[in-house]
C-alpha positions in Angstrom: 24.9 -7.9 -14.4 21.9 -9.7 -13.0 19.2 -8.6 -12.2 19.7 -6.0 -14.9 19.8 -8.6 -17.6 18.8 -6.5 -20.6 20.1 -2.9 -20.5 19.2 -2.5 -24.1 19.0 1.3 -23.8 22.4 1.7 -22.3 24.4 4.5 -23.6 24.9 7.1 -20.9 28.4 7.4 -19.4 29.4 7.3 -15.8 27.7 4.0 -14.8 29.4 2.4 -11.8 31.4 -0.6 -12.9 31.7 -2.4 -9.6 29.0 -4.8 -8.5 29.2 -3.5 -4.9 28.3 0.0 -6.1 25.3 -1.3 -8.1 24.0 -3.2 -5.1 24.6 -0.3 -2.8 22.6 1.9 -5.2 19.7 -0.5 -5.2 19.6 -0.6 -1.4 19.6 3.2 -1.3 16.8 3.4 -3.8 14.7 0.9 -1.9 15.1 2.9 1.4 14.5 6.3 -0.1 11.2 8.0 0.5 10.3 11.4 -0.8 9.4 13.3 2.4 5.7 13.5 3.0 4.8 13.4 -0.6 4.4 9.8 -0.1 2.1 9.9 2.9 -0.1 8.3 0.7 -3.4 8.2 2.0 -1.8 5.7 3.8 -4.4 4.3 1.6 -4.0 1.6 -0.8 -5.0 2.4 -3.7 -7.5 5.7 -5.8 -12.8 9.1 -11.3 -11.1 11.3 -13.3 -12.3 11.7 -16.9 -10.7 10.8 -19.1 -8.9 7.9 -17.5 -5.2 8.3 -16.9 -3.2 7.0 -19.9 0.3 7.2 -21.2 0.5 9.5 -24.2 3.3 10.4 -26.6 6.7 9.0 -26.9 9.2 11.7 -25.9 12.7 11.5 -27.2 15.0 11.4 -24.1 18.7 10.6 -23.6 19.4 6.9 -23.3 19.7 5.6 -19.7 20.4 2.2 -18.1 18.2 0.6 -15.5 20.9 1.1 -12.8 21.1 4.8 -13.6 17.3 5.2 -13.5 17.1 3.5 -10.1 19.8 5.8 -8.9 17.8 8.8 -10.3 14.9 7.7 -8.1 17.2 7.4 -5.1 18.8 10.8 -5.6 15.5 12.6 -6.2 15.3 15.4 -3.5 11.8 16.7 -4.3 10.3 18.0 -1.0 7.5 20.2 -2.4 4.7 19.1 -4.7 0.9 19.1 -5.3 -1.2 17.1 -7.6 -4.0 14.6 -8.3 -3.5 10.9 -8.2 -5.8 8.3 -9.7 -5.5 4.8 -8.2 -7.4 1.8 -9.4 -7.2 -1.6 -7.7 -8.6 -4.8 -9.1 -7.8 -7.8 -6.9 -10.7 -9.8 -8.3 -12.3 -10.2 -4.9 -15.8 -11.7 -5.0 -18.7 -9.2 -4.5 -20.3 -10.0 -1.1 -22.8 -7.2 -1.2 -24.1 -6.3 2.2 -21.7 -8.6 3.9 -18.7 -6.8 2.4 -20.2 -3.4 3.4 -20.8 -4.7 6.9 -17.2 -6.0 7.3 -15.8 -2.7 6.2 -18.1 -0.8 8.6 -17.0 -3.1 11.4 -13.3 -2.5 10.6 -13.9 1.3 10.4 -15.5 1.4 13.9 -13.1 -1.2 15.3 -10.1 1.1 15.9 -10.9 3.7 18.5 -14.5 3.9 17.5 -14.0 6.8 15.0 -14.8 6.6 11.3 -12.0 9.1 10.7 -9.3 6.8 12.1 -6.7 6.5 9.2 -5.8 2.9 10.2 -9.3 1.7 9.5 -10.8 4.3 7.1 -8.2 3.8 4.5 -8.9 0.1 4.2 -12.0 1.1 2.4 -9.8 2.1 -0.5 -8.5 -1.4 -1.1 -10.7 -1.9 -4.2 -12.2 0.1 -7.0 -11.1 3.4 -8.5 -10.5 6.5 -6.3 -9.1 10.0 -6.8 -6.6 11.5 -4.3 -5.2 15.0 -4.0 -1.8 15.3 -2.5 0.3 18.2 -1.3 3.7 18.3 0.5 6.1 20.9 1.8 9.1 19.3 3.5 9.1 16.4 5.9 6.6 17.9 8.4 3.8 19.2 6.2 1.5 17.0 4.0 -2.1 16.7 3.0 -3.9 13.8 1.3 -7.6 14.0 0.4 -9.6 11.2 -0.9 -12.5 12.5 -3.0 -15.8 10.6 -2.7 -19.3 11.3 -3.9 -20.4 14.5 -2.2 -17.8 13.8 0.5 -14.1 14.0 1.3 -11.7 12.3 3.6 -8.5 14.1 4.4 -5.3 13.5 6.4 -3.3 16.5 7.3 0.2 16.4 8.8 1.4 19.7 10.1 4.3 19.7 12.5 3.6 17.5 15.5 -0.1 17.2 14.7 -1.8 14.7 12.4 -5.5 15.3 11.7 -7.9 13.1 9.8 -11.4 14.4 8.9 -14.3 12.4 7.4 -16.8 14.9 6.1 -19.5 12.3 5.6 -19.8 11.5 9.3 -18.4 14.8 10.5 -15.8 13.0 12.6 -12.2 14.1 13.3 -9.3 11.9 14.5 -6.3 13.6 16.0 -2.9 12.2 17.0 0.5 13.7 17.7 3.9 12.6 16.3 7.4 13.9 16.8 8.7 16.2 14.1 10.3 14.2 11.3 14.0 13.9 11.4 15.9 14.5 8.2 15.3 11.7 5.7 12.5 10.1 7.7 8.8 10.0 7.0 6.5 10.5 9.9 3.1 10.9 8.2 0.7 7.9 8.0 1.8 5.3 5.4 0.2 2.1 6.3 -1.1 1.4 2.8 0.8 2.8 -0.2 -1.1 5.0 -2.6 1.3 7.3 -4.5 3.5 6.0 -7.3 6.6 6.7 -5.2 5.4 4.6 -2.3 4.5 1.7 -4.6 7.8 2.0 -6.5 9.8 1.9 -3.2 8.0 -1.4 -2.2 8.7 -2.9 -5.7 12.4 -1.9 -5.6 12.8 -3.8 -2.3 12.2 -7.0 -4.3 15.0 -6.3 -6.8 17.6 -9.1 -6.6 18.9 -11.9 -8.7 15.4 -13.2 -9.1 14.4 -10.1 -10.9 14.8 -8.7 -14.4 15.0 -4.9 -14.5 15.2 -3.0 -17.8 14.3 0.4 -19.2 11.3 0.0 -21.5 11.2 3.2 -23.5 9.6 6.5 -22.6 6.1 8.0 -22.1 4.3 11.2 -21.0 2.4 11.1 -17.7 0.6 14.2 -16.4 2.1 16.2 -19.2 5.7 15.3 -18.2 8.4 13.3 -20.0 9.2 10.1 -18.3 11.3 6.9 -18.6 9.6 3.5 -18.0 11.3 1.1 -15.7 10.2 -2.5 -16.2 10.4 -5.0 -13.4 9.7 -8.7 -14.0 10.1 -11.8 -11.9 12.5 -14.4 -13.4 11.0 -17.2 -11.4 8.0 -19.2 -12.3 5.1 -19.6 -9.9 4.6 -15.9 -9.1 1.3 -14.2 -9.8 3.1 -10.9 -10.6 3.5 -10.6 -14.3 5.3 -7.3 -14.6 5.6 -3.9 -12.9 6.1 -0.7 -14.8 7.2 2.5 -13.1 7.1 5.8 -15.1 9.9 8.0 -13.7 9.9 11.8 -14.3 12.9 12.5 -16.5 13.8 15.7 -14.8 13.1 15.1 -11.1 13.4 11.4 -10.7 10.0 11.2 -9.0 7.9 8.1 -10.0 4.7 9.4 -11.7 2.9 6.2 -12.4 3.0 2.6 -11.1 1.3 -0.3 -12.9 1.2 -4.0 -11.8 -0.2 -6.6 -14.1 -0.7 -10.2 -13.1 0.5 -13.3 -14.9 -3.1 -14.1 -15.6 -3.4 -11.1 -17.8 -6.3 -8.7 -18.1 -6.6 -5.3 -16.3 -3.9 -4.2 -14.0 -4.2 -5.2 -10.4 -2.8 -1.8 -9.3 -2.7 1.2 -11.5 -1.7 4.4 -9.7 -0.6 7.6 -11.4 -0.6 11.4 -11.4 -3.1 13.0 -13.7 -1.8 16.5 -12.6 1.4 17.4 -10.8 3.3 20.5 -10.0 6.7 20.8 -8.1 6.1 24.1 -6.5 5.6 25.1 -2.8 1.9 24.7 -1.8 0.2 27.6 0.0 0.8 27.4 3.7 -3.0 27.4 4.3 -3.1 24.0 2.6 -2.0 22.4 5.8 -4.1 24.3 8.3 -7.0 22.5 10.0 -9.5 23.3 12.6 -12.2 20.8 13.6 -15.6 22.0 12.2 -18.2 23.1 14.8 -20.1 20.1 16.1 -17.7 17.5 14.8 -16.9 14.6 17.1 -13.1 14.6 17.9 -11.4 11.4 18.9 -7.9 11.6 20.3 -5.4 8.9 19.3 -3.5 6.8 21.9 -0.4 9.0 21.5 -2.2 12.2 22.2 -2.4 13.9 25.6 -6.2 13.6 25.7 -6.2 10.0 24.4 -8.7 8.9 27.0 -11.3 11.5 25.9 -13.6 11.7 23.0 -14.7 15.3 22.6 -16.8 17.4 20.2 -15.3 20.5 18.7 -16.6 22.6 21.6 -14.5 20.6 24.0 -17.2 18.7 25.8 -16.5 15.1 26.6 -18.8 12.5 25.0 -18.8 9.7 27.6 -21.0 7.4 25.6 -18.7 7.5 22.5 -15.7 7.1 24.8 -17.2 4.0 26.3 -18.2 2.6 22.9 -14.7 3.0 21.6 -13.4 0.4 24.0 -13.1 -3.2 22.7 -15.9 -5.5 23.9 -14.9 -7.6 26.9 -15.8 -10.7 24.8 -13.7 -9.7 21.9 -11.1 -12.4 21.0 -7.5 -11.5 21.7 -4.7 -11.6 19.1 -3.5 -14.9 20.6 -7.0 -16.4 20.2 -7.1 -15.5 16.6 -3.7 -16.9 15.8 -1.7 -18.6 18.5 1.0 -19.6 16.0 1.6 -16.3 14.3 4.8 -15.8 16.4 6.1 -18.9 14.5 5.7 -17.2 11.1 8.3 -18.4 8.6 8.9 -18.0 4.9 9.5 -20.6 2.2 11.4 -19.8 -1.0 12.9 -16.5 -2.1 12.2 -13.4 -4.2 8.9 -13.2 -5.9 8.0 -16.8 -5.1 8.3 -16.4 -1.3 5.5 -18.0 0.7 4.6 -17.2 4.3 3.8 -20.2 6.4 2.3 -20.2 9.9 0.0 -22.2 12.2 -3.2 -20.5 13.4 -3.2 -22.9 16.4 -6.8 -23.7 15.5 -8.6 -26.5 13.7 -8.5 -24.8 10.3 -11.5 -24.7 8.1 -13.0 -28.1 7.5 -13.6 -28.8 3.9 -16.2 -31.0 2.5 -19.5 -31.6 4.2 -21.3 -28.8 6.0 -21.6 -31.1 9.0 -18.0 -30.5 9.7 -18.2 -26.8 9.9 -21.8 -25.8 9.7 -23.4 -23.3 7.4 -20.6 -20.7 7.8 -18.0 -23.2 6.9 -20.0 -24.2 3.8 -20.4 -20.6 2.7 -16.7 -19.9 3.1 -15.7 -23.1 1.3 -17.9 -22.0 -1.6 -15.5 -19.1 -2.1 -12.4 -21.2 -2.4 -11.1 -24.3 -4.2 -10.7 -27.6 -2.4 -7.3 -29.2 -2.6 -5.7 -32.4 -1.3 -2.1 -33.5 -0.8 0.3 -35.0 1.7 -0.9 -32.3 4.1 -4.4 -33.7 4.0 -7.2 -31.4 2.7 -7.5 -27.7 2.5 -9.1 -24.7 0.7 -7.3 -22.2 -1.5 -8.7 -18.6 -1.4 -7.6 -16.7 -4.5 -7.4 -13.1 -5.7 -5.6 -12.0 -8.9 -2.5 -11.3 -6.9 -2.4 -13.0 -3.5 -3.5 -16.5 -2.8 -3.8 -18.4 0.5 -4.1 -22.1 1.4 -5.8 -22.9 4.7 -5.4 -26.6 5.6 -7.9 -28.5 7.7 -5.5 -28.7 10.6 -5.0 -24.9 10.8 -1.9 -24.3 8.7 -1.8 -21.3 6.4 0.4 -20.8 3.3 0.1 -17.4 1.6 1.9 -15.3 -1.0 1.8 -13.7 -4.4 2.1 -17.2 -5.9 -0.1 -19.6 -7.8 -2.3 -22.3 -6.2 0.0 -25.0 -7.4 2.9 -23.3 -5.7 1.0 -23.2 -2.4 0.1 -26.9 -2.6 3.7 -27.8 -3.4 4.9 -25.8 -0.3 2.3 -27.5 1.9 3.3 -30.9 0.7 7.0 -30.2 1.3 6.2 -29.1 4.8 4.8 -32.5 5.5 
């Protein structure tokens, strides 16, 4: 019954016998999204003391992997509140001021507002963060990222989506149609909650994957089953993914991804507190604070205006929010992106595309100047049938950029990237 190759905890009755039923169940599980609860800070990844840890070993009825996935799919939790701790360790090099400057540039690069979710949440791509979440049906949700003496919140209430950065006292507002039944309308660009992350992992469940039930645990004081997902293929940087699933509700409570290289988890996201009760209606109320700069999103009626909370237009800010005339277009940055293709399957999939440029010359600084030399110092130089190139590595995702502008990237090893580049030539 691949990919469920080791249902050693099997014992419950009523499991579908037909392969088609199993595949249908997996597809349903992959599509399912708990309404609004997973608006995850559209934010990748979020300290509480003590650190979140599994505790206890509750005695629960035996269950198979198929049944546990179906339990996730059938979960109909619409109301909850809680605190999520998310830690991300991609092993990125520390670039000090350069890193801070890049993040600042990204933050201001979309609409000119530090409160814009599409840019603000990128700051959560590393380190450990604490997020408070609340949901009441498909049209009401709140996610707050707690920082030192500051807070960043996204509030979805009906047709309105508000984002507030208390540090800069800036507000970002956009509108969205009310969510249809079974659809998620709140921001979800970057997964943060265990449910969001589990949904993404389940999309990869196929015959290249081993899925088993690996015992039980207690998370946030609740009994849970542990679903273990492991690639069968060699060459992937993903070692294993563990999802702790609430035994009563079917809601994923914790998500952990460890790399094949070992060490700390690349992503470890889990509830430290959770309650499945209706949050107070006031939780989703928001009024821009007095004096706050308010930026309207492109989908809002006043999208051309940037106003303070008193309603006066800030022409300077509005002008600054426009992209510089000299800014490179998407086509200039990657003329070949439309030709993106994939090589391989499952966990060993590699994305391949041509930037349309000259790549990043490796070797002497005379080829690319000081900037090229600096960037090359962050990667490993490789050679093959494709010529020369540089591999930039994290603990999860690696990318090979050849001297002629070809890019090969994926959650695979350096050797797998070189092999793919050689095969393409």
